[in-house]
mmCIF file of N, CA, C and O in Angstrom:
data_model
loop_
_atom_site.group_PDB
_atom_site.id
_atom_site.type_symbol
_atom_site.label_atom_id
_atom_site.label_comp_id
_atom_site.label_asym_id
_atom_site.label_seq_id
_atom_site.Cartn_x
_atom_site.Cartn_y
_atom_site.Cartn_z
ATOM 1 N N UNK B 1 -9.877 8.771 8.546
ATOM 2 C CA UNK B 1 -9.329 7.623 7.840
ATOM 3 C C UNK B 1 -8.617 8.116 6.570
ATOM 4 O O UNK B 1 -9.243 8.679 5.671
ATOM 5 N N UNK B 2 -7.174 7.870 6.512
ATOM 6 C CA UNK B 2 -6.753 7.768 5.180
ATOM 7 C C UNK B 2 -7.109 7.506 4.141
ATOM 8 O O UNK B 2 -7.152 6.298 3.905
ATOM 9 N N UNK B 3 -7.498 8.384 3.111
ATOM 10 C CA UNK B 3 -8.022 7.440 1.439
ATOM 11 C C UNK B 3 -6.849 7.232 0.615
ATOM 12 O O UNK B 3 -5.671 7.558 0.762
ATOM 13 N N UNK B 4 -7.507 6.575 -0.333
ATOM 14 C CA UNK B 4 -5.976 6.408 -1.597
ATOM 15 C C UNK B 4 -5.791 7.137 -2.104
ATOM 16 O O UNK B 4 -4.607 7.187 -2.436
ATOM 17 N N UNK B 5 -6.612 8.211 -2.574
ATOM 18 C CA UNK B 5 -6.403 9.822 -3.102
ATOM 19 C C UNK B 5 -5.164 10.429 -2.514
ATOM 20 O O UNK B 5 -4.186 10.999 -2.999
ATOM 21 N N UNK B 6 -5.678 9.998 -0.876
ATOM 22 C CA UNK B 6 -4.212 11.057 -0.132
ATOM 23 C C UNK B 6 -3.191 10.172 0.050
ATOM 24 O O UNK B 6 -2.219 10.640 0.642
ATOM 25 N N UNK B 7 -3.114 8.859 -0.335
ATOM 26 C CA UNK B 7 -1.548 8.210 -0.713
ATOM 27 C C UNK B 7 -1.007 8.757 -1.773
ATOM 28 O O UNK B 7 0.126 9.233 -1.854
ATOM 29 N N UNK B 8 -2.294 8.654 -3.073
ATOM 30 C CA UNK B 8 -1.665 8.669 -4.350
ATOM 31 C C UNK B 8 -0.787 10.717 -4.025
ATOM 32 O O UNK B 8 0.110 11.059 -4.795
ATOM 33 N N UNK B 9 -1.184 11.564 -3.057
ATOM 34 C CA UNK B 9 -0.911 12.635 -3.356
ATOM 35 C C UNK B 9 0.588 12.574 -2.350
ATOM 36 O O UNK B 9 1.433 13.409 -2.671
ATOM 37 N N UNK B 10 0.812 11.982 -1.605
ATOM 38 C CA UNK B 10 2.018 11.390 -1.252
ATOM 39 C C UNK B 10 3.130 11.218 -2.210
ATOM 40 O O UNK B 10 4.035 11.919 -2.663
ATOM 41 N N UNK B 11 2.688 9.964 -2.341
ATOM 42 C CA UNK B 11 3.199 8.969 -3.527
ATOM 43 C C UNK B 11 3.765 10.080 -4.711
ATOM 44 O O UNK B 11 4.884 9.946 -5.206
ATOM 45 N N UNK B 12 2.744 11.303 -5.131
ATOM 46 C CA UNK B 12 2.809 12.147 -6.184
ATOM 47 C C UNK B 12 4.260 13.488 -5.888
ATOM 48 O O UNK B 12 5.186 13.978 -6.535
ATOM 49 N N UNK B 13 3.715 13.585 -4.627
ATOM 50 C CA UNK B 13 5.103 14.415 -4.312
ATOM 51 C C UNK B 13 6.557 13.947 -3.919
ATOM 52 O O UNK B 13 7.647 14.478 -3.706
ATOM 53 N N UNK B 14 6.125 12.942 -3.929
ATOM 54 C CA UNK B 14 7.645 12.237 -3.450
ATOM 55 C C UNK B 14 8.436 12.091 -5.538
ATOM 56 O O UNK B 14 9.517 12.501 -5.960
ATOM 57 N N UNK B 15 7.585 11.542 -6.105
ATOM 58 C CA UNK B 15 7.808 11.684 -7.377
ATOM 59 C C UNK B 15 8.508 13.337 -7.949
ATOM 60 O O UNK B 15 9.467 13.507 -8.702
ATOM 61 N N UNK B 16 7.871 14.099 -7.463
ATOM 62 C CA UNK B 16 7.945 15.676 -7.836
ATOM 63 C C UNK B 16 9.352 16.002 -7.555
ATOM 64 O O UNK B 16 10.103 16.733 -8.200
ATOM 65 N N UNK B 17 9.681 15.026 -5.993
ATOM 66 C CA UNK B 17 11.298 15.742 -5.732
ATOM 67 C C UNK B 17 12.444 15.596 -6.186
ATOM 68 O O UNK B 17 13.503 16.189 -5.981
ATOM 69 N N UNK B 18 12.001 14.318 -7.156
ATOM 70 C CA UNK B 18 13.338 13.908 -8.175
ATOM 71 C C UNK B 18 13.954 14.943 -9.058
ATOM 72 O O UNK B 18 13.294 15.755 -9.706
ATOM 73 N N UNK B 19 15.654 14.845 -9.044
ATOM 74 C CA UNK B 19 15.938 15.979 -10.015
ATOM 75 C C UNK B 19 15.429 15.545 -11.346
ATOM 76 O O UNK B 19 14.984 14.465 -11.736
ATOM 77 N N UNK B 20 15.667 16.970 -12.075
ATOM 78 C CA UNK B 20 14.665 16.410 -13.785
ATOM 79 C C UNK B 20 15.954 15.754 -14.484
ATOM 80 O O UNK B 20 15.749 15.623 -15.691
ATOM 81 N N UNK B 21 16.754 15.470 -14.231
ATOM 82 C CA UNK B 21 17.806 14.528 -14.763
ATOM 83 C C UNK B 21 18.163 13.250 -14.930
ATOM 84 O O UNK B 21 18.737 12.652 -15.840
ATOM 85 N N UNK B 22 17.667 12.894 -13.760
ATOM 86 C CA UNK B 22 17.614 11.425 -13.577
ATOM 87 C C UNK B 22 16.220 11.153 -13.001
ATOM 88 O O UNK B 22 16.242 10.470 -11.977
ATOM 89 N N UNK B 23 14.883 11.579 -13.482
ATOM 90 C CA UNK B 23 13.508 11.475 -13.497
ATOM 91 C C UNK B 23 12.840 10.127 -13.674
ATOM 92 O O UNK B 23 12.563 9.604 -14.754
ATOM 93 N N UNK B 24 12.638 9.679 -12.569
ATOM 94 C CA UNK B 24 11.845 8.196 -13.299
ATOM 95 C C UNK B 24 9.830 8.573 -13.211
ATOM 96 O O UNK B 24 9.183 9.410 -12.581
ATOM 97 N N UNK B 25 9.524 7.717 -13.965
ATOM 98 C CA UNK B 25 7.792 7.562 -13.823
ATOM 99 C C UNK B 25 7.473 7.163 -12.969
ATOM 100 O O UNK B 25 6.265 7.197 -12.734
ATOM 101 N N UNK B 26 8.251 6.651 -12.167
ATOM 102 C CA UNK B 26 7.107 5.616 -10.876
ATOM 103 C C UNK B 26 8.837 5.074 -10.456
ATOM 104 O O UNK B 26 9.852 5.065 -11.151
ATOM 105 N N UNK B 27 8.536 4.547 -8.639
ATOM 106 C CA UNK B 27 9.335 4.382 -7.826
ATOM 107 C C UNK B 27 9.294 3.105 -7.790
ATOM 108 O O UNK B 27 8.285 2.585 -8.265
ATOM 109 N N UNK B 28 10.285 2.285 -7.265
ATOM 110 C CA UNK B 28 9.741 1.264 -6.849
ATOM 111 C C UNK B 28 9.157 0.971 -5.008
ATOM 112 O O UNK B 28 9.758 1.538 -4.095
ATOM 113 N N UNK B 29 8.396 0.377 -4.829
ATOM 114 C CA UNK B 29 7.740 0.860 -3.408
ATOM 115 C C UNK B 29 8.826 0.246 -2.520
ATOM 116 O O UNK B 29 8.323 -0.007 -1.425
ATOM 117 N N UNK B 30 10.516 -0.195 -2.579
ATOM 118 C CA UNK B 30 11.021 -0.817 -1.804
ATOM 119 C C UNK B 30 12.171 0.153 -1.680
ATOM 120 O O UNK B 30 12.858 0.318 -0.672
ATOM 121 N N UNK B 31 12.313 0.893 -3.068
ATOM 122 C CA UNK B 31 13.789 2.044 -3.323
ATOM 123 C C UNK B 31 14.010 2.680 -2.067
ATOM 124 O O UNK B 31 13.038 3.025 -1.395
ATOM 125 N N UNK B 32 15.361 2.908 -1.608
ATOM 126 C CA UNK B 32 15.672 3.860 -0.106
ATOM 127 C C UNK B 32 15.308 5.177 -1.361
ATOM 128 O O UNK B 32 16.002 5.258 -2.374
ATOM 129 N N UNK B 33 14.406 5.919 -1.156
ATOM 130 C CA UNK B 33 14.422 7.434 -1.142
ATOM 131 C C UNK B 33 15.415 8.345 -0.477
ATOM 132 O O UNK B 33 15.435 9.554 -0.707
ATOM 133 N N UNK B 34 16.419 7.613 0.535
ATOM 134 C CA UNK B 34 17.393 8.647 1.145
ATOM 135 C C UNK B 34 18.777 8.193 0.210
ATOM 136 O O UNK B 34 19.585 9.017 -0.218
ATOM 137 N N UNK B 35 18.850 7.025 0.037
ATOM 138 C CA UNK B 35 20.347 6.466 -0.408
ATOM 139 C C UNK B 35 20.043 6.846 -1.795
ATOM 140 O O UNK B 35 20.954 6.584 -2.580
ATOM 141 N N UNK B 36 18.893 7.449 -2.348
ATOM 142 C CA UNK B 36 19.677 6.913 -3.680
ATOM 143 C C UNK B 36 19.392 8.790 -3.825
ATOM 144 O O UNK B 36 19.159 9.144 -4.981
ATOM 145 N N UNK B 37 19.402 9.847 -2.835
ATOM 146 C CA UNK B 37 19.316 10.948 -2.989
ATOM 147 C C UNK B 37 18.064 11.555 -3.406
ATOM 148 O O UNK B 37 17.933 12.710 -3.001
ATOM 149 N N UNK B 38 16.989 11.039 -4.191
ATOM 150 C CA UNK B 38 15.556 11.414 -3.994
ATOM 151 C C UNK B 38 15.067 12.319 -2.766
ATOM 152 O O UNK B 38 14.476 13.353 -3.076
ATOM 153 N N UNK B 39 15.228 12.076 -1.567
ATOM 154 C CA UNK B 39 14.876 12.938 -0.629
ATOM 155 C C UNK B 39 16.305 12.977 0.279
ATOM 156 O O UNK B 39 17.170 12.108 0.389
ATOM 157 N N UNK B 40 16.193 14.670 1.043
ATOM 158 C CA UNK B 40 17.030 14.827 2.210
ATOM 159 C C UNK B 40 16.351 14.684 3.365
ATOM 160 O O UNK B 40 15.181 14.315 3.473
ATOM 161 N N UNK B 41 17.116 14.987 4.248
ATOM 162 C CA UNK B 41 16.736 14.777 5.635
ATOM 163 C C UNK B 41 15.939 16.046 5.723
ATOM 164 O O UNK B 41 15.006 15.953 6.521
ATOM 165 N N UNK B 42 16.073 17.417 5.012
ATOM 166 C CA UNK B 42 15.250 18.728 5.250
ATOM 167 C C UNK B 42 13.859 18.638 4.405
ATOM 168 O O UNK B 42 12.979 19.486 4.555
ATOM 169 N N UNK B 43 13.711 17.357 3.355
ATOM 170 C CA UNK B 43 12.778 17.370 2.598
ATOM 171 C C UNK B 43 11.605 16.387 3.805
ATOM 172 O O UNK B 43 10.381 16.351 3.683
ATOM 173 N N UNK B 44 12.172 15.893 4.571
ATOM 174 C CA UNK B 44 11.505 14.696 5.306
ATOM 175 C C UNK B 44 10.694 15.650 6.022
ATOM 176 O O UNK B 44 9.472 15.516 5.947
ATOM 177 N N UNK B 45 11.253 16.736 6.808
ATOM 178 C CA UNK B 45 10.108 17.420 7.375
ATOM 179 C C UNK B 45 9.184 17.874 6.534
ATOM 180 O O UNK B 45 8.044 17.587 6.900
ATOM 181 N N UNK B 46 9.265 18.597 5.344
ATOM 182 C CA UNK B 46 7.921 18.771 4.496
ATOM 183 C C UNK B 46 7.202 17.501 4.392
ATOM 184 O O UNK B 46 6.035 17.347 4.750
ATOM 185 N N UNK B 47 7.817 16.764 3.977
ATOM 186 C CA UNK B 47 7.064 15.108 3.786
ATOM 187 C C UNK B 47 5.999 15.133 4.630
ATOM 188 O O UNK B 47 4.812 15.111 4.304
ATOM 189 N N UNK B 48 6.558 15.189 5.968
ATOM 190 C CA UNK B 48 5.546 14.642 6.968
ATOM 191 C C UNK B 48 4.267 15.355 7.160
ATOM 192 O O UNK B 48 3.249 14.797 7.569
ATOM 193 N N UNK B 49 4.378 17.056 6.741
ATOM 194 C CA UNK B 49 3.012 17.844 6.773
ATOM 195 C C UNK B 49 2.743 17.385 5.218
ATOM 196 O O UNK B 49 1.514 17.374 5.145
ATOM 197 N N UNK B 50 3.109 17.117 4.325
ATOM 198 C CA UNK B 50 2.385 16.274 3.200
ATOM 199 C C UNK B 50 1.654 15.162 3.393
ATOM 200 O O UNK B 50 0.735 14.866 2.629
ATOM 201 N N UNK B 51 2.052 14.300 4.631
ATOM 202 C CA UNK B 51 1.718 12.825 5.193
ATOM 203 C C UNK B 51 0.051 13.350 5.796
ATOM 204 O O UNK B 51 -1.038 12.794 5.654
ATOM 205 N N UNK B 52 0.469 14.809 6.593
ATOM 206 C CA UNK B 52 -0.559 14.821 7.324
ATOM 207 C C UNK B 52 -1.820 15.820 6.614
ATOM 208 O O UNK B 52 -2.973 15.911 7.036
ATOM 209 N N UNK B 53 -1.432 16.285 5.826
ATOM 210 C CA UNK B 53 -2.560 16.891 4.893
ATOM 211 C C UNK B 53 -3.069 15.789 4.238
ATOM 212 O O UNK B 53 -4.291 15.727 4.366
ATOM 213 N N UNK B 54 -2.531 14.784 3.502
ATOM 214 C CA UNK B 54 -3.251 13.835 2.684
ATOM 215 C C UNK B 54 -4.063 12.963 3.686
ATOM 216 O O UNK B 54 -5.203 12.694 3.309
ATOM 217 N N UNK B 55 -3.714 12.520 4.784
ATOM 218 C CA UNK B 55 -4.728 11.494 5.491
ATOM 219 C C UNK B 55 -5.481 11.928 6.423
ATOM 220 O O UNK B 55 -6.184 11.295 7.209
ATOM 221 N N UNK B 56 -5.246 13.493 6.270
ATOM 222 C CA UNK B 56 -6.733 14.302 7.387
ATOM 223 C C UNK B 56 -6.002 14.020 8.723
ATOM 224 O O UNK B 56 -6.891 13.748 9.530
ATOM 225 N N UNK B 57 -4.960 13.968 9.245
ATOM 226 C CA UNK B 57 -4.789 13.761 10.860
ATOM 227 C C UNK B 57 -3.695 14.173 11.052
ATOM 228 O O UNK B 57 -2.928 14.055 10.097
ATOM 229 N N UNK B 58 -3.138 14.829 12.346
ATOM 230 C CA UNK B 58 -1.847 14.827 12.814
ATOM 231 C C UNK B 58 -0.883 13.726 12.656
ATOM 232 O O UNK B 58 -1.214 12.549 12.511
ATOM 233 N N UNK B 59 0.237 14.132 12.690
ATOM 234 C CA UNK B 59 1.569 12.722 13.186
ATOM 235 C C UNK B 59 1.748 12.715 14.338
ATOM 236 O O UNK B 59 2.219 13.812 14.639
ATOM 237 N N UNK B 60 1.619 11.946 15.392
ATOM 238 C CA UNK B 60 2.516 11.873 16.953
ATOM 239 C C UNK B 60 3.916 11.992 16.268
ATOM 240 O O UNK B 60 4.508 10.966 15.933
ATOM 241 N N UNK B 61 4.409 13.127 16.073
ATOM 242 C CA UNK B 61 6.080 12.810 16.144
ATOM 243 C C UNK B 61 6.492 12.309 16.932
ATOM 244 O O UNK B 61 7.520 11.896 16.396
ATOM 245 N N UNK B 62 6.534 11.836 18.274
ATOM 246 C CA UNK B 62 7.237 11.120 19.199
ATOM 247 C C UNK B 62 7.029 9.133 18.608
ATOM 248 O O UNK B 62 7.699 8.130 18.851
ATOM 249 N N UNK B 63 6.051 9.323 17.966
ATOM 250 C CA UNK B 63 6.005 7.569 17.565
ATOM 251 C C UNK B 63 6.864 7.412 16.520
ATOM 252 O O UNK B 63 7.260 6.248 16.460
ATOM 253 N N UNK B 64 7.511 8.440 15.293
ATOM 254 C CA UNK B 64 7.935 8.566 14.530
ATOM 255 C C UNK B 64 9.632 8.261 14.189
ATOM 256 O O UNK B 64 10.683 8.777 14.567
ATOM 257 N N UNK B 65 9.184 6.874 13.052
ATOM 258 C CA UNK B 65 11.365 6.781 13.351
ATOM 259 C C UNK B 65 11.552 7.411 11.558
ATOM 260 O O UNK B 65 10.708 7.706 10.712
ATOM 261 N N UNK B 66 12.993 7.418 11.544
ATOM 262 C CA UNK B 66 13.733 7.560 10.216
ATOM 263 C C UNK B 66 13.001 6.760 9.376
ATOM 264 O O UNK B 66 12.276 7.294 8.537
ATOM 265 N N UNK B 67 13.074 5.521 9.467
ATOM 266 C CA UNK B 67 12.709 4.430 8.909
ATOM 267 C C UNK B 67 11.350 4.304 7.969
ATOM 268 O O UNK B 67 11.147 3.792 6.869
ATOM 269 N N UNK B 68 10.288 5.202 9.173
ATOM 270 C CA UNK B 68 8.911 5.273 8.346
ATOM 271 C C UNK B 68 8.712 5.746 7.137
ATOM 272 O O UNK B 68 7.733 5.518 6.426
ATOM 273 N N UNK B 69 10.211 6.824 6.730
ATOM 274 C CA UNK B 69 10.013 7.211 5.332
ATOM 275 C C UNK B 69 11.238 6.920 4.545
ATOM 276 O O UNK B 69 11.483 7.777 3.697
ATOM 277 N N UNK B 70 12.024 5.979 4.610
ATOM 278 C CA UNK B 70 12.664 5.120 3.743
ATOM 279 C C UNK B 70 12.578 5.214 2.640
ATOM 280 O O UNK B 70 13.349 5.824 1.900
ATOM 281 N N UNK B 71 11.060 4.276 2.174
ATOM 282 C CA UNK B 71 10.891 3.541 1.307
ATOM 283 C C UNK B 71 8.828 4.066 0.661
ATOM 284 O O UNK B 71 8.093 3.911 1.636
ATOM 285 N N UNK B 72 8.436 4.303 0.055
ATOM 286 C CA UNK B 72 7.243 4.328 -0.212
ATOM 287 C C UNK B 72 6.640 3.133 0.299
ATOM 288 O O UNK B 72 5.534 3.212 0.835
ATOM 289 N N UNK B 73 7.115 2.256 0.218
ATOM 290 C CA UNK B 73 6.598 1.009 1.119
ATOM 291 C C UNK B 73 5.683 0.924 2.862
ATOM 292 O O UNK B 73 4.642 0.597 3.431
ATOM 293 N N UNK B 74 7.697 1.777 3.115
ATOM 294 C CA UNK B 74 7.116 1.736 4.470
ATOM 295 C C UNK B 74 6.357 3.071 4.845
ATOM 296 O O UNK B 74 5.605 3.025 5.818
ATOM 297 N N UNK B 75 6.486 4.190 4.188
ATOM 298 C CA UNK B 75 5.032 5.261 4.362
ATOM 299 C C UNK B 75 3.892 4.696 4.512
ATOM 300 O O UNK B 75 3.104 4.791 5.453
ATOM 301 N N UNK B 76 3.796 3.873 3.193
ATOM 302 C CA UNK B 76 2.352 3.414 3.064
ATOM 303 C C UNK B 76 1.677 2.414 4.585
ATOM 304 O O UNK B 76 0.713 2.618 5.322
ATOM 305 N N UNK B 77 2.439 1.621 4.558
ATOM 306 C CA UNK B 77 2.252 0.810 5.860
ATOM 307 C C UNK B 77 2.134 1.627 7.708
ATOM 308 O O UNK B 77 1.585 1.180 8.715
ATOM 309 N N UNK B 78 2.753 2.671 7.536
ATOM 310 C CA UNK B 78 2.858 3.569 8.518
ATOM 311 C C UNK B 78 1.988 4.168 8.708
ATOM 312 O O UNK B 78 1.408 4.051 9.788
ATOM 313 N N UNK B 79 1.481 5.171 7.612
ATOM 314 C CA UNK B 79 0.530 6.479 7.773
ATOM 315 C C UNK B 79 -0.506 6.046 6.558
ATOM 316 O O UNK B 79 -1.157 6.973 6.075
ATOM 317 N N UNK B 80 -0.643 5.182 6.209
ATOM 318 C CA UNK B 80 -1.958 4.769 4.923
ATOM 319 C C UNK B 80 -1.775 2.915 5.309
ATOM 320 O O UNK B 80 -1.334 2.166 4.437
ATOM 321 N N UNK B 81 -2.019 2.591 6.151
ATOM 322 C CA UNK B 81 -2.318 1.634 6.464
ATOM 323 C C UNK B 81 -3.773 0.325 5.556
ATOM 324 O O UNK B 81 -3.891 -0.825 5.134
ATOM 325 N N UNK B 82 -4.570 1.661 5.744
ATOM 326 C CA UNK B 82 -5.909 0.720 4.545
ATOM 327 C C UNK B 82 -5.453 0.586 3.686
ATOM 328 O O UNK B 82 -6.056 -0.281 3.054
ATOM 329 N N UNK B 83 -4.184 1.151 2.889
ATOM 330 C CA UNK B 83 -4.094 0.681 1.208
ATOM 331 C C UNK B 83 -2.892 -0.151 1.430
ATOM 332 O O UNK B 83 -2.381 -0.705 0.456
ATOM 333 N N UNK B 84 -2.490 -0.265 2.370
ATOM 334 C CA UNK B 84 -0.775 -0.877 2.470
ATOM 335 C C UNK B 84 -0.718 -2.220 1.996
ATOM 336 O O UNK B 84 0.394 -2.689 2.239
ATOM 337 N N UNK B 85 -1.612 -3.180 1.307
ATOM 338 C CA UNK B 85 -1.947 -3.911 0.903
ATOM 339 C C UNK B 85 -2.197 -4.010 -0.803
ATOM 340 O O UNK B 85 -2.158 -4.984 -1.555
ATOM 341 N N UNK B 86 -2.522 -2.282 -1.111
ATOM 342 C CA UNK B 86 -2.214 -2.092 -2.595
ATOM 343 C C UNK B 86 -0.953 -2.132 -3.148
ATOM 344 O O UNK B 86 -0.097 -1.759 -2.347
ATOM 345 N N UNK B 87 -0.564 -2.425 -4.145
ATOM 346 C CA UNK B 87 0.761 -2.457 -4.670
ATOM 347 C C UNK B 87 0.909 -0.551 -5.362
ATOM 348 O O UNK B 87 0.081 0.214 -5.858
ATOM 349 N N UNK B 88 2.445 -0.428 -5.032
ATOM 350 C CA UNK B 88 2.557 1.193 -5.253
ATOM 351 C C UNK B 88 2.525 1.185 -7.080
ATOM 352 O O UNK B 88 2.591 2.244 -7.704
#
């Protein structure tokens, strides 16, 4: 089972990949992470062994769309399901 520890360590690296230039404190849980350049498409594969170290389990990549990592929103709802109900 996913804890909030291993969202918040999600949540924490996705923060980390911002350039230090345009650095914010906190995301909003709806922001495209791809459109606004925060993450690439080569950062998404690290993401996902970040996804899967924080909630203790593999990913089926075959269940896996673009989409699931959008938004911190939709991570949370995807792969941290018990907290997806917390506000980011």
């Amino acid at each position: 089972m996913a804890t909030t520890a291993g969202w918040h360590e999600v949540e924490q690296w996705v923060l980390d990949q911002q350039d230090a230039r345009d650095r914010r404190d906190s995301l909003e849980a709806d922001l495209d992470l791809f459109e606004t350049g925060i993450l690439t498409s080569l950062q998404a594969i690290e993401l996902l062994v970040v996804i899967e170290r924080a909630g203790g389990e593999k990913v089926d990549r075959m269940s896996i769309e673009p989409d699931d990592f959008r938004t911190l929103r939709a991570m949370r709802q995807r792969f941290f399901p018990d907290q997806a109900h917390q506000a980011s």
